[in-house]
């Protein structure tokens, strides 16, 4: 992914630490503690399989650099489609051609849907392209690979449990998130990025479907062994509270710290601009420790930096936050 950068004002940290408490369950007053605790006891894990998710990341890395329009991204797309079909889903392709700094490129978003009792839809998403670099071989194990592996495994888990859901779920794999030019906003008046998500939102608008989308969850760079996903500040606060609150309940406060961070731009932004609630779950500290991003967009973004356990933590947190998110949708 994406754009930039950290905001870590001490006051803001304090503010978020306080707000964080509001994500927990309300005080139960006189309700007997044991009874209430039993009712509210969070499910600690899910059937999300860390090794399956990791195998998906490896498969993508094995296809090599997967820039939009490349032969390797075709193979990746075929892999996604085949996997989704094997879960009993019916993936569709949202194809479009757009002018880029490389000339016209054909992009294809991949979408799979689990219909719910209502048309109201929750999107869970990732980009599956990798940034094109001529100077070195960029395989995007974390940036593109990790979130796509997790999204496949989330789709498998949700398709396997036959529970009837109130909301429709869409798993959307965006093409063309990365800029072709070196810098994010260097070309095409800042439009040389997020091709897939911008197109998807325009399509929703044309089809007058934006009201149908109740929430959009974006995963990006979420497989780092040293997983650190601060609260993303451009995101819709209620979605942040639901997801980070769930992480807290599961004991994953180290991986989902309550300090703030702002990414600036990513695939969630076209949705936010269209009035659709959206959240970016992103670990932009892809290196050695806090605020170290040394592996991002380098030849070092390789499989050895990825941990199956990190993939599972993110998968579990997302899956277990869905009931909270559903409860908050009017
Ligand atoms: Zn990137």
PDB file of C-alpha atoms and ligand atoms in Angstrom:
ATOM      1  CA  UNK A   1       0.000   0.000   0.000  1.00  0.00           C
ATOM      2  CA  UNK A   2      -0.164   3.479   0.240  1.00  0.00           C
ATOM      3  CA  UNK A   3       0.699   6.890   1.366  1.00  0.00           C
ATOM      4  CA  UNK A   4       2.003   8.079   4.702  1.00  0.00           C
ATOM      5  CA  UNK A   5       2.667   8.764   7.916  1.00  0.00           C
ATOM      6  CA  UNK A   6       2.580   8.807  11.674  1.00  0.00           C
ATOM      7  CA  UNK A   7       0.892  11.151  14.066  1.00  0.00           C
ATOM      8  CA  UNK A   8       1.792  10.453  17.640  1.00  0.00           C
ATOM      9  CA  UNK A   9       0.975  13.491  19.726  1.00  0.00           C
ATOM     10  CA  UNK A  10       0.982  12.606  23.387  1.00  0.00           C
ATOM     11  CA  UNK A  11      -2.364  14.327  23.938  1.00  0.00           C
ATOM     12  CA  UNK A  12      -3.872  12.372  21.081  1.00  0.00           C
ATOM     13  CA  UNK A  13      -2.580   9.149  22.552  1.00  0.00           C
ATOM     14  CA  UNK A  14      -4.257   9.984  25.835  1.00  0.00           C
ATOM     15  CA  UNK A  15      -7.467  10.926  24.075  1.00  0.00           C
ATOM     16  CA  UNK A  16      -7.536   7.666  22.155  1.00  0.00           C
ATOM     17  CA  UNK A  17      -6.661   5.655  25.233  1.00  0.00           C
ATOM     18  CA  UNK A  18      -9.747   7.172  26.858  1.00  0.00           C
ATOM     19  CA  UNK A  19     -11.971   6.729  23.818  1.00  0.00           C
ATOM     20  CA  UNK A  20     -10.790   3.173  23.638  1.00  0.00           C
ATOM     21  CA  UNK A  21     -12.696   2.405  26.794  1.00  0.00           C
ATOM     22  CA  UNK A  22     -15.931   3.332  25.075  1.00  0.00           C
ATOM     23  CA  UNK A  23     -15.410   0.375  22.767  1.00  0.00           C
ATOM     24  CA  UNK A  24     -15.856  -2.051  25.649  1.00  0.00           C
ATOM     25  CA  UNK A  25     -19.184  -3.301  26.768  1.00  0.00           C
ATOM     26  CA  UNK A  26     -21.211  -0.801  28.795  1.00  0.00           C
ATOM     27  CA  UNK A  27     -21.152  -1.065  32.555  1.00  0.00           C
ATOM     28  CA  UNK A  28     -23.613  -3.674  33.720  1.00  0.00           C
ATOM     29  CA  UNK A  29     -24.613  -1.978  36.940  1.00  0.00           C
ATOM     30  CA  UNK A  30     -26.413  -4.330  39.319  1.00  0.00           C
ATOM     31  CA  UNK A  31     -26.347  -7.348  37.003  1.00  0.00           C
ATOM     32  CA  UNK A  32     -24.577 -10.217  38.802  1.00  0.00           C
ATOM     33  CA  UNK A  33     -21.027 -10.162  37.462  1.00  0.00           C
ATOM     34  CA  UNK A  34     -20.702 -13.893  36.861  1.00  0.00           C
ATOM     35  CA  UNK A  35     -23.919 -14.164  34.874  1.00  0.00           C
ATOM     36  CA  UNK A  36     -23.171 -11.149  32.751  1.00  0.00           C
ATOM     37  CA  UNK A  37     -19.591 -12.280  32.203  1.00  0.00           C
ATOM     38  CA  UNK A  38     -20.863 -15.640  30.985  1.00  0.00           C
ATOM     39  CA  UNK A  39     -23.200 -14.021  28.503  1.00  0.00           C
ATOM     40  CA  UNK A  40     -20.582 -11.594  27.236  1.00  0.00           C
ATOM     41  CA  UNK A  41     -17.670 -14.009  27.299  1.00  0.00           C
ATOM     42  CA  UNK A  42     -15.945 -13.426  23.985  1.00  0.00           C
ATOM     43  CA  UNK A  43     -15.214 -16.334  21.723  1.00  0.00           C
ATOM     44  CA  UNK A  44     -11.415 -16.451  21.854  1.00  0.00           C
ATOM     45  CA  UNK A  45     -10.649 -17.849  18.463  1.00  0.00           C
ATOM     46  CA  UNK A  46     -12.206 -18.976  15.188  1.00  0.00           C
ATOM     47  CA  UNK A  47     -11.583 -21.732  12.685  1.00  0.00           C
ATOM     48  CA  UNK A  48      -9.346 -19.320  10.715  1.00  0.00           C
ATOM     49  CA  UNK A  49      -6.377 -21.516   9.761  1.00  0.00           C
ATOM     50  CA  UNK A  50      -3.015 -19.744  10.070  1.00  0.00           C
ATOM     51  CA  UNK A  51      -1.253 -22.263   7.826  1.00  0.00           C
ATOM     52  CA  UNK A  52      -3.826 -21.998   5.054  1.00  0.00           C
ATOM     53  CA  UNK A  53      -3.533 -18.201   5.102  1.00  0.00           C
ATOM     54  CA  UNK A  54       0.262 -18.437   5.062  1.00  0.00           C
ATOM     55  CA  UNK A  55       0.134 -20.876   2.125  1.00  0.00           C
ATOM     56  CA  UNK A  56      -1.897 -18.272   0.191  1.00  0.00           C
ATOM     57  CA  UNK A  57       0.787 -15.660   0.854  1.00  0.00           C
ATOM     58  CA  UNK A  58       3.489 -18.079  -0.307  1.00  0.00           C
ATOM     59  CA  UNK A  59       1.547 -18.954  -3.456  1.00  0.00           C
ATOM     60  CA  UNK A  60       1.314 -15.256  -4.369  1.00  0.00           C
ATOM     61  CA  UNK A  61       5.002 -14.652  -3.688  1.00  0.00           C
ATOM     62  CA  UNK A  62       5.819 -17.675  -5.863  1.00  0.00           C
ATOM     63  CA  UNK A  63       3.960 -16.029  -8.774  1.00  0.00           C
ATOM     64  CA  UNK A  64       6.563 -13.234  -8.544  1.00  0.00           C
ATOM     65  CA  UNK A  65       6.001  -9.474  -8.937  1.00  0.00           C
ATOM     66  CA  UNK A  66       2.272  -8.974  -9.568  1.00  0.00           C
ATOM     67  CA  UNK A  67       1.816  -5.461 -10.933  1.00  0.00           C
ATOM     68  CA  UNK A  68      -1.510  -4.539 -12.512  1.00  0.00           C
ATOM     69  CA  UNK A  69      -1.628  -5.720 -16.119  1.00  0.00           C
ATOM     70  CA  UNK A  70       1.209  -8.266 -15.673  1.00  0.00           C
ATOM     71  CA  UNK A  71       1.152 -11.978 -16.547  1.00  0.00           C
ATOM     72  CA  UNK A  72       1.789 -12.811 -12.875  1.00  0.00           C
ATOM     73  CA  UNK A  73      -1.290 -10.941 -11.691  1.00  0.00           C
ATOM     74  CA  UNK A  74      -3.355 -13.016 -14.156  1.00  0.00           C
ATOM     75  CA  UNK A  75      -2.029 -16.146 -12.446  1.00  0.00           C
ATOM     76  CA  UNK A  76      -2.790 -14.632  -9.049  1.00  0.00           C
ATOM     77  CA  UNK A  77      -6.329 -13.821 -10.154  1.00  0.00           C
ATOM     78  CA  UNK A  78      -6.845 -17.362 -11.452  1.00  0.00           C
ATOM     79  CA  UNK A  79      -5.643 -18.624  -8.076  1.00  0.00           C
ATOM     80  CA  UNK A  80      -8.097 -16.379  -6.200  1.00  0.00           C
ATOM     81  CA  UNK A  81     -10.997 -17.448  -8.423  1.00  0.00           C
ATOM     82  CA  UNK A  82     -10.145 -21.130  -8.076  1.00  0.00           C
ATOM     83  CA  UNK A  83      -9.864 -20.871  -4.287  1.00  0.00           C
ATOM     84  CA  UNK A  84     -13.125 -18.938  -3.926  1.00  0.00           C
ATOM     85  CA  UNK A  85     -14.942 -21.498  -6.097  1.00  0.00           C
ATOM     86  CA  UNK A  86     -13.548 -24.310  -3.958  1.00  0.00           C
ATOM     87  CA  UNK A  87     -15.291 -22.675  -0.959  1.00  0.00           C
ATOM     88  CA  UNK A  88     -18.616 -22.919  -2.804  1.00  0.00           C
ATOM     89  CA  UNK A  89     -18.630 -19.215  -3.724  1.00  0.00           C
ATOM     90  CA  UNK A  90     -19.248 -17.747  -7.185  1.00  0.00           C
ATOM     91  CA  UNK A  91     -16.607 -15.095  -7.828  1.00  0.00           C
ATOM     92  CA  UNK A  92     -17.239 -12.401 -10.427  1.00  0.00           C
ATOM     93  CA  UNK A  93     -14.804 -10.059 -12.163  1.00  0.00           C
ATOM     94  CA  UNK A  94     -15.296  -6.308 -12.330  1.00  0.00           C
ATOM     95  CA  UNK A  95     -13.214  -5.449 -15.410  1.00  0.00           C
ATOM     96  CA  UNK A  96     -12.298  -2.007 -16.668  1.00  0.00           C
ATOM     97  CA  UNK A  97      -9.634  -0.287 -18.718  1.00  0.00           C
ATOM     98  CA  UNK A  98      -8.025   2.909 -17.546  1.00  0.00           C
ATOM     99  CA  UNK A  99      -5.272   5.189 -18.774  1.00  0.00           C
ATOM    100  CA  UNK A 100      -2.186   5.005 -16.563  1.00  0.00           C
ATOM    101  CA  UNK A 101       1.376   6.350 -16.806  1.00  0.00           C
ATOM    102  CA  UNK A 102       2.090   2.985 -18.574  1.00  0.00           C
ATOM    103  CA  UNK A 103      -0.677   3.563 -21.137  1.00  0.00           C
ATOM    104  CA  UNK A 104      -4.016   1.754 -21.079  1.00  0.00           C
ATOM    105  CA  UNK A 105      -4.166  -1.054 -18.529  1.00  0.00           C
ATOM    106  CA  UNK A 106      -6.911  -3.630 -18.052  1.00  0.00           C
ATOM    107  CA  UNK A 107      -7.788  -3.993 -14.367  1.00  0.00           C
ATOM    108  CA  UNK A 108      -9.945  -6.677 -12.767  1.00  0.00           C
ATOM    109  CA  UNK A 109     -11.391  -6.545  -9.267  1.00  0.00           C
ATOM    110  CA  UNK A 110     -12.420  -9.968  -7.967  1.00  0.00           C
ATOM    111  CA  UNK A 111     -15.631 -10.158  -5.936  1.00  0.00           C
ATOM    112  CA  UNK A 112     -17.303 -13.000  -4.069  1.00  0.00           C
ATOM    113  CA  UNK A 113     -20.544 -12.612  -2.165  1.00  0.00           C
ATOM    114  CA  UNK A 114     -22.396 -14.430   0.594  1.00  0.00           C
ATOM    115  CA  UNK A 115     -26.015 -13.240   0.451  1.00  0.00           C
ATOM    116  CA  UNK A 116     -27.637 -12.343   3.764  1.00  0.00           C
ATOM    117  CA  UNK A 117     -31.247 -11.840   4.782  1.00  0.00           C
ATOM    118  CA  UNK A 118     -31.010  -8.216   3.645  1.00  0.00           C
ATOM    119  CA  UNK A 119     -29.276  -6.427   0.775  1.00  0.00           C
ATOM    120  CA  UNK A 120     -27.354  -4.332   3.333  1.00  0.00           C
ATOM    121  CA  UNK A 121     -23.736  -5.217   2.650  1.00  0.00           C
ATOM    122  CA  UNK A 122     -20.478  -5.359   4.577  1.00  0.00           C
ATOM    123  CA  UNK A 123     -17.371  -5.381   2.371  1.00  0.00           C
ATOM    124  CA  UNK A 124     -14.124  -6.981   3.521  1.00  0.00           C
ATOM    125  CA  UNK A 125     -11.271  -6.162   1.149  1.00  0.00           C
ATOM    126  CA  UNK A 126      -7.604  -6.214   0.165  1.00  0.00           C
ATOM    127  CA  UNK A 127      -5.547  -5.200  -2.847  1.00  0.00           C
ATOM    128  CA  UNK A 128      -3.905  -8.084  -4.702  1.00  0.00           C
ATOM    129  CA  UNK A 129      -1.589  -6.179  -7.043  1.00  0.00           C
ATOM    130  CA  UNK A 130       1.995  -5.373  -6.074  1.00  0.00           C
ATOM    131  CA  UNK A 131       3.916  -2.221  -6.821  1.00  0.00           C
ATOM    132  CA  UNK A 132       5.983  -2.296  -9.996  1.00  0.00           C
ATOM    133  CA  UNK A 133       9.708  -1.727  -9.522  1.00  0.00           C
ATOM    134  CA  UNK A 134      12.209  -1.898 -12.350  1.00  0.00           C
ATOM    135  CA  UNK A 135      15.283  -1.567 -10.108  1.00  0.00           C
ATOM    136  CA  UNK A 136      14.669  -4.704  -8.020  1.00  0.00           C
ATOM    137  CA  UNK A 137      12.411  -7.717  -7.693  1.00  0.00           C
ATOM    138  CA  UNK A 138       9.457  -6.760  -5.511  1.00  0.00           C
ATOM    139  CA  UNK A 139       7.304  -9.713  -4.421  1.00  0.00           C
ATOM    140  CA  UNK A 140       5.087  -7.935  -1.870  1.00  0.00           C
ATOM    141  CA  UNK A 141       4.768 -10.716   0.714  1.00  0.00           C
ATOM    142  CA  UNK A 142       3.288  -8.217   3.149  1.00  0.00           C
ATOM    143  CA  UNK A 143       2.168  -5.442   0.781  1.00  0.00           C
ATOM    144  CA  UNK A 144      -0.502  -7.176  -1.194  1.00  0.00           C
ATOM    145  CA  UNK A 145       0.214 -10.786  -0.219  1.00  0.00           C
ATOM    146  CA  UNK A 146      -0.655 -10.899   3.485  1.00  0.00           C
ATOM    147  CA  UNK A 147      -4.033  -9.157   3.349  1.00  0.00           C
ATOM    148  CA  UNK A 148      -5.044 -11.159   0.274  1.00  0.00           C
ATOM    149  CA  UNK A 149      -4.159 -14.435   2.029  1.00  0.00           C
ATOM    150  CA  UNK A 150      -6.172 -13.423   5.084  1.00  0.00           C
ATOM    151  CA  UNK A 151      -9.144 -12.354   2.957  1.00  0.00           C
ATOM    152  CA  UNK A 152      -9.222 -15.735   1.195  1.00  0.00           C
ATOM    153  CA  UNK A 153      -9.173 -17.551   4.527  1.00  0.00           C
ATOM    154  CA  UNK A 154     -11.886 -15.286   5.982  1.00  0.00           C
ATOM    155  CA  UNK A 155     -14.005 -16.062   2.912  1.00  0.00           C
ATOM    156  CA  UNK A 156     -13.444 -19.806   3.412  1.00  0.00           C
ATOM    157  CA  UNK A 157     -14.394 -19.673   7.100  1.00  0.00           C
ATOM    158  CA  UNK A 158     -17.532 -17.615   6.474  1.00  0.00           C
ATOM    159  CA  UNK A 159     -18.631 -19.740   3.524  1.00  0.00           C
ATOM    160  CA  UNK A 160     -18.099 -22.932   5.548  1.00  0.00           C
ATOM    161  CA  UNK A 161     -20.240 -21.920   8.492  1.00  0.00           C
ATOM    162  CA  UNK A 162     -23.714 -22.062   7.055  1.00  0.00           C
ATOM    163  CA  UNK A 163     -25.119 -19.597   9.560  1.00  0.00           C
ATOM    164  CA  UNK A 164     -27.736 -17.309   8.011  1.00  0.00           C
ATOM    165  CA  UNK A 165     -26.539 -13.744   8.339  1.00  0.00           C
ATOM    166  CA  UNK A 166     -28.578 -10.584   8.456  1.00  0.00           C
ATOM    167  CA  UNK A 167     -26.151  -8.751   6.184  1.00  0.00           C
ATOM    168  CA  UNK A 168     -24.745  -9.671   2.813  1.00  0.00           C
ATOM    169  CA  UNK A 169     -20.956 -10.020   2.775  1.00  0.00           C
ATOM    170  CA  UNK A 170     -18.735  -9.131  -0.127  1.00  0.00           C
ATOM    171  CA  UNK A 171     -15.091 -10.127  -0.324  1.00  0.00           C
ATOM    172  CA  UNK A 172     -13.468  -7.677  -2.713  1.00  0.00           C
ATOM    173  CA  UNK A 173      -9.922  -8.114  -4.047  1.00  0.00           C
ATOM    174  CA  UNK A 174      -8.910  -4.776  -5.572  1.00  0.00           C
ATOM    175  CA  UNK A 175      -6.635  -4.511  -8.564  1.00  0.00           C
ATOM    176  CA  UNK A 176      -4.360  -1.503  -9.146  1.00  0.00           C
ATOM    177  CA  UNK A 177      -4.003  -0.064  -5.673  1.00  0.00           C
ATOM    178  CA  UNK A 178      -0.360   0.778  -6.227  1.00  0.00           C
ATOM    179  CA  UNK A 179       0.890   3.782  -8.187  1.00  0.00           C
ATOM    180  CA  UNK A 180       2.815   3.068 -11.408  1.00  0.00           C
ATOM    181  CA  UNK A 181       4.969   6.150 -10.855  1.00  0.00           C
ATOM    182  CA  UNK A 182       7.495   6.032  -8.025  1.00  0.00           C
ATOM    183  CA  UNK A 183       5.497   8.272  -5.732  1.00  0.00           C
ATOM    184  CA  UNK A 184       1.838   7.856  -4.781  1.00  0.00           C
ATOM    185  CA  UNK A 185       0.602  11.216  -6.078  1.00  0.00           C
ATOM    186  CA  UNK A 186       3.332  11.988  -8.591  1.00  0.00           C
ATOM    187  CA  UNK A 187       1.324  11.349 -11.791  1.00  0.00           C
ATOM    188  CA  UNK A 188      -2.159  11.896 -13.273  1.00  0.00           C
ATOM    189  CA  UNK A 189      -2.982  14.719 -10.869  1.00  0.00           C
ATOM    190  CA  UNK A 190      -2.800  12.343  -7.922  1.00  0.00           C
ATOM    191  CA  UNK A 191      -5.020   9.701  -9.583  1.00  0.00           C
ATOM    192  CA  UNK A 192      -2.235   7.177 -10.300  1.00  0.00           C
ATOM    193  CA  UNK A 193      -3.310   4.851  -7.473  1.00  0.00           C
ATOM    194  CA  UNK A 194      -6.366   3.039  -6.014  1.00  0.00           C
ATOM    195  CA  UNK A 195      -7.633   2.290  -9.544  1.00  0.00           C
ATOM    196  CA  UNK A 196      -9.687  -0.699  -8.421  1.00  0.00           C
ATOM    197  CA  UNK A 197     -11.362   0.837  -5.376  1.00  0.00           C
ATOM    198  CA  UNK A 198     -12.109   4.122  -7.171  1.00  0.00           C
ATOM    199  CA  UNK A 199     -13.680   2.212 -10.039  1.00  0.00           C
ATOM    200  CA  UNK A 200     -15.689   0.031  -7.665  1.00  0.00           C
ATOM    201  CA  UNK A 201     -17.150   3.037  -5.880  1.00  0.00           C
ATOM    202  CA  UNK A 202     -17.971   4.766  -9.191  1.00  0.00           C
ATOM    203  CA  UNK A 203     -19.774   1.597 -10.268  1.00  0.00           C
ATOM    204  CA  UNK A 204     -21.757   1.549  -7.010  1.00  0.00           C
ATOM    205  CA  UNK A 205     -22.702   5.184  -7.591  1.00  0.00           C
ATOM    206  CA  UNK A 206     -23.801   4.556 -11.183  1.00  0.00           C
ATOM    207  CA  UNK A 207     -25.911   1.633 -10.082  1.00  0.00           C
ATOM    208  CA  UNK A 208     -27.282   3.688  -7.155  1.00  0.00           C
ATOM    209  CA  UNK A 209     -25.993   1.038  -4.757  1.00  0.00           C
ATOM    210  CA  UNK A 210     -23.898   3.132  -2.375  1.00  0.00           C
ATOM    211  CA  UNK A 211     -26.647   3.172   0.288  1.00  0.00           C
ATOM    212  CA  UNK A 212     -26.563  -0.603   0.298  1.00  0.00           C
ATOM    213  CA  UNK A 213     -22.964  -0.685   1.561  1.00  0.00           C
ATOM    214  CA  UNK A 214     -23.101  -0.346   5.334  1.00  0.00           C
ATOM    215  CA  UNK A 215     -19.406  -0.805   6.100  1.00  0.00           C
ATOM    216  CA  UNK A 216     -16.119  -1.377   4.305  1.00  0.00           C
ATOM    217  CA  UNK A 217     -13.179  -3.067   6.028  1.00  0.00           C
ATOM    218  CA  UNK A 218      -9.812  -2.804   4.308  1.00  0.00           C
ATOM    219  CA  UNK A 219      -6.835  -4.988   5.203  1.00  0.00           C
ATOM    220  CA  UNK A 220      -3.384  -3.882   4.031  1.00  0.00           C
ATOM    221  CA  UNK A 221       0.107  -4.965   5.145  1.00  0.00           C
ATOM    222  CA  UNK A 222      -1.077  -7.186   7.976  1.00  0.00           C
ATOM    223  CA  UNK A 223       1.303 -10.155   8.084  1.00  0.00           C
ATOM    224  CA  UNK A 224       4.447  -8.721   9.707  1.00  0.00           C
ATOM    225  CA  UNK A 225       6.007 -10.911  12.430  1.00  0.00           C
ATOM    226  CA  UNK A 226       6.217  -7.731  14.487  1.00  0.00           C
ATOM    227  CA  UNK A 227       2.524  -6.951  14.001  1.00  0.00           C
ATOM    228  CA  UNK A 228       1.563  -3.410  15.062  1.00  0.00           C
ATOM    229  CA  UNK A 229      -1.714  -1.929  13.849  1.00  0.00           C
ATOM    230  CA  UNK A 230      -2.458   1.405  15.503  1.00  0.00           C
ATOM    231  CA  UNK A 231      -5.918   3.017  15.215  1.00  0.00           C
ATOM    232  CA  UNK A 232      -6.150   4.558  11.758  1.00  0.00           C
ATOM    233  CA  UNK A 233      -7.470   8.088  12.084  1.00  0.00           C
ATOM    234  CA  UNK A 234      -8.989   8.665   8.657  1.00  0.00           C
ATOM    235  CA  UNK A 235     -11.257   5.648   9.294  1.00  0.00           C
ATOM    236  CA  UNK A 236     -14.831   5.761  10.621  1.00  0.00           C
ATOM    237  CA  UNK A 237     -14.504   5.891  14.439  1.00  0.00           C
ATOM    238  CA  UNK A 238     -17.297   3.369  15.136  1.00  0.00           C
ATOM    239  CA  UNK A 239     -15.607   0.764  12.945  1.00  0.00           C
ATOM    240  CA  UNK A 240     -12.265   1.456  14.605  1.00  0.00           C
ATOM    241  CA  UNK A 241     -13.888   1.058  18.038  1.00  0.00           C
ATOM    242  CA  UNK A 242     -15.516  -2.240  17.055  1.00  0.00           C
ATOM    243  CA  UNK A 243     -12.318  -3.758  15.665  1.00  0.00           C
ATOM    244  CA  UNK A 244      -9.829  -2.444  18.226  1.00  0.00           C
ATOM    245  CA  UNK A 245     -12.329  -3.206  21.016  1.00  0.00           C
ATOM    246  CA  UNK A 246     -12.493  -6.810  19.815  1.00  0.00           C
ATOM    247  CA  UNK A 247      -8.701  -6.999  19.685  1.00  0.00           C
ATOM    248  CA  UNK A 248      -8.565  -5.767  23.286  1.00  0.00           C
ATOM    249  CA  UNK A 249     -11.065  -8.378  24.427  1.00  0.00           C
ATOM    250  CA  UNK A 250      -9.020 -11.086  22.749  1.00  0.00           C
ATOM    251  CA  UNK A 251      -5.860  -9.862  24.467  1.00  0.00           C
ATOM    252  CA  UNK A 252      -4.216  -8.576  21.286  1.00  0.00           C
ATOM    253  CA  UNK A 253      -3.444  -5.100  22.590  1.00  0.00           C
ATOM    254  CA  UNK A 254       0.216  -5.362  21.605  1.00  0.00           C
ATOM    255  CA  UNK A 255      -0.743  -6.014  17.980  1.00  0.00           C
ATOM    256  CA  UNK A 256      -3.650  -3.515  18.011  1.00  0.00           C
ATOM    257  CA  UNK A 257      -2.358  -0.651  20.178  1.00  0.00           C
ATOM    258  CA  UNK A 258      -4.738   2.185  20.975  1.00  0.00           C
ATOM    259  CA  UNK A 259      -2.380   4.934  19.794  1.00  0.00           C
ATOM    260  CA  UNK A 260      -3.406   6.864  16.680  1.00  0.00           C
ATOM    261  CA  UNK A 261      -1.902   6.726  13.222  1.00  0.00           C
ATOM    262  CA  UNK A 262      -2.927   8.317   9.944  1.00  0.00           C
ATOM    263  CA  UNK A 263      -2.288   6.673   6.587  1.00  0.00           C
ATOM    264  CA  UNK A 264      -3.402   9.602   4.428  1.00  0.00           C
ATOM    265  CA  UNK A 265      -4.734   7.547   1.530  1.00  0.00           C
ATOM    266  CA  UNK A 266      -5.562   3.934   0.702  1.00  0.00           C
ATOM    267  CA  UNK A 267      -8.372   1.866  -0.858  1.00  0.00           C
ATOM    268  CA  UNK A 268     -10.809   2.835   1.917  1.00  0.00           C
ATOM    269  CA  UNK A 269     -10.744   6.533   0.951  1.00  0.00           C
ATOM    270  CA  UNK A 270     -12.950   6.352  -2.188  1.00  0.00           C
ATOM    271  CA  UNK A 271     -15.595   4.701   0.030  1.00  0.00           C
ATOM    272  CA  UNK A 272     -15.310   7.353   2.746  1.00  0.00           C
ATOM    273  CA  UNK A 273     -15.552  10.092   0.113  1.00  0.00           C
ATOM    274  CA  UNK A 274     -18.795   8.471  -1.109  1.00  0.00           C
ATOM    275  CA  UNK A 275     -20.207   8.572   2.432  1.00  0.00           C
ATOM    276  CA  UNK A 276     -19.669   4.858   3.108  1.00  0.00           C
ATOM    277  CA  UNK A 277     -18.257   4.001   6.553  1.00  0.00           C
ATOM    278  CA  UNK A 278     -14.810   2.466   6.099  1.00  0.00           C
ATOM    279  CA  UNK A 279     -11.769   1.399   8.104  1.00  0.00           C
ATOM    280  CA  UNK A 280      -8.167   0.737   7.141  1.00  0.00           C
ATOM    281  CA  UNK A 281      -6.509  -2.025   9.160  1.00  0.00           C
ATOM    282  CA  UNK A 282      -2.855  -1.421   8.298  1.00  0.00           C
ATOM    283  CA  UNK A 283       0.541  -2.047   9.855  1.00  0.00           C
ATOM    284  CA  UNK A 284       2.727   0.690   8.429  1.00  0.00           C
ATOM    285  CA  UNK A 285       5.530  -0.140  10.853  1.00  0.00           C
ATOM    286  CA  UNK A 286       6.996  -2.858   8.682  1.00  0.00           C
ATOM    287  CA  UNK A 287      10.520  -3.068  10.044  1.00  0.00           C
ATOM    288  CA  UNK A 288      12.245  -3.396  13.379  1.00  0.00           C
ATOM    289  CA  UNK A 289      10.088  -1.819  16.042  1.00  0.00           C
ATOM    290  CA  UNK A 290       7.739   1.165  16.242  1.00  0.00           C
ATOM    291  CA  UNK A 291       7.766   3.626  13.344  1.00  0.00           C
ATOM    292  CA  UNK A 292      10.384   1.606  11.494  1.00  0.00           C
ATOM    293  CA  UNK A 293       9.091   0.960   7.989  1.00  0.00           C
ATOM    294  CA  UNK A 294      12.320  -0.178   6.353  1.00  0.00           C
ATOM    295  CA  UNK A 295      10.897  -3.178   4.459  1.00  0.00           C
ATOM    296  CA  UNK A 296       8.033  -1.286   2.807  1.00  0.00           C
ATOM    297  CA  UNK A 297       8.358  -1.101  -0.996  1.00  0.00           C
ATOM    298  CA  UNK A 298      11.797  -2.752  -0.949  1.00  0.00           C
ATOM    299  CA  UNK A 299      13.289  -6.058  -2.069  1.00  0.00           C
ATOM    300  CA  UNK A 300      13.064  -7.009   1.631  1.00  0.00           C
ATOM    301  CA  UNK A 301       9.274  -7.455   1.576  1.00  0.00           C
ATOM    302  CA  UNK A 302       9.686 -11.231   1.506  1.00  0.00           C
ATOM    303  CA  UNK A 303       8.010 -14.310   2.967  1.00  0.00           C
ATOM    304  CA  UNK A 304      10.474 -14.637   5.874  1.00  0.00           C
ATOM    305  CA  UNK A 305       9.032 -11.420   7.369  1.00  0.00           C
ATOM    306  CA  UNK A 306       5.532 -12.933   7.502  1.00  0.00           C
ATOM    307  CA  UNK A 307       4.156 -14.848  10.463  1.00  0.00           C
ATOM    308  CA  UNK A 308       1.229 -17.288  10.261  1.00  0.00           C
ATOM    309  CA  UNK A 309       0.345 -16.226  13.817  1.00  0.00           C
ATOM    310  CA  UNK A 310       0.029 -12.569  12.751  1.00  0.00           C
ATOM    311  CA  UNK A 311      -2.263 -13.623   9.909  1.00  0.00           C
ATOM    312  CA  UNK A 312      -4.442 -15.538  12.368  1.00  0.00           C
ATOM    313  CA  UNK A 313      -4.612 -12.696  14.874  1.00  0.00           C
ATOM    314  CA  UNK A 314      -5.889 -10.347  12.173  1.00  0.00           C
ATOM    315  CA  UNK A 315      -8.268 -12.987  10.803  1.00  0.00           C
ATOM    316  CA  UNK A 316      -9.701 -13.736  14.253  1.00  0.00           C
ATOM    317  CA  UNK A 317     -10.044 -10.069  15.169  1.00  0.00           C
ATOM    318  CA  UNK A 318     -11.917  -9.276  11.960  1.00  0.00           C
ATOM    319  CA  UNK A 319     -14.191 -12.334  12.143  1.00  0.00           C
ATOM    320  CA  UNK A 320     -15.022 -11.751  15.815  1.00  0.00           C
ATOM    321  CA  UNK A 321     -15.627  -8.026  15.318  1.00  0.00           C
ATOM    322  CA  UNK A 322     -18.357  -8.674  12.733  1.00  0.00           C
ATOM    323  CA  UNK A 323     -21.190  -9.249  15.253  1.00  0.00           C
ATOM    324  CA  UNK A 324     -20.262  -5.932  16.922  1.00  0.00           C
ATOM    325  CA  UNK A 325     -20.208  -4.158  13.571  1.00  0.00           C
ATOM    326  CA  UNK A 326     -23.543  -5.674  12.573  1.00  0.00           C
ATOM    327  CA  UNK A 327     -25.065  -4.571  15.878  1.00  0.00           C
ATOM    328  CA  UNK A 328     -23.955  -0.991  15.257  1.00  0.00           C
ATOM    329  CA  UNK A 329     -25.539  -0.767  11.794  1.00  0.00           C
ATOM    330  CA  UNK A 330     -28.928   0.904  11.882  1.00  0.00           C
TER     331      UNK A 330
HETATM  332 ZN1  LIG B   1       2.359  -0.637  -1.370  1.00  0.00          ZN
END
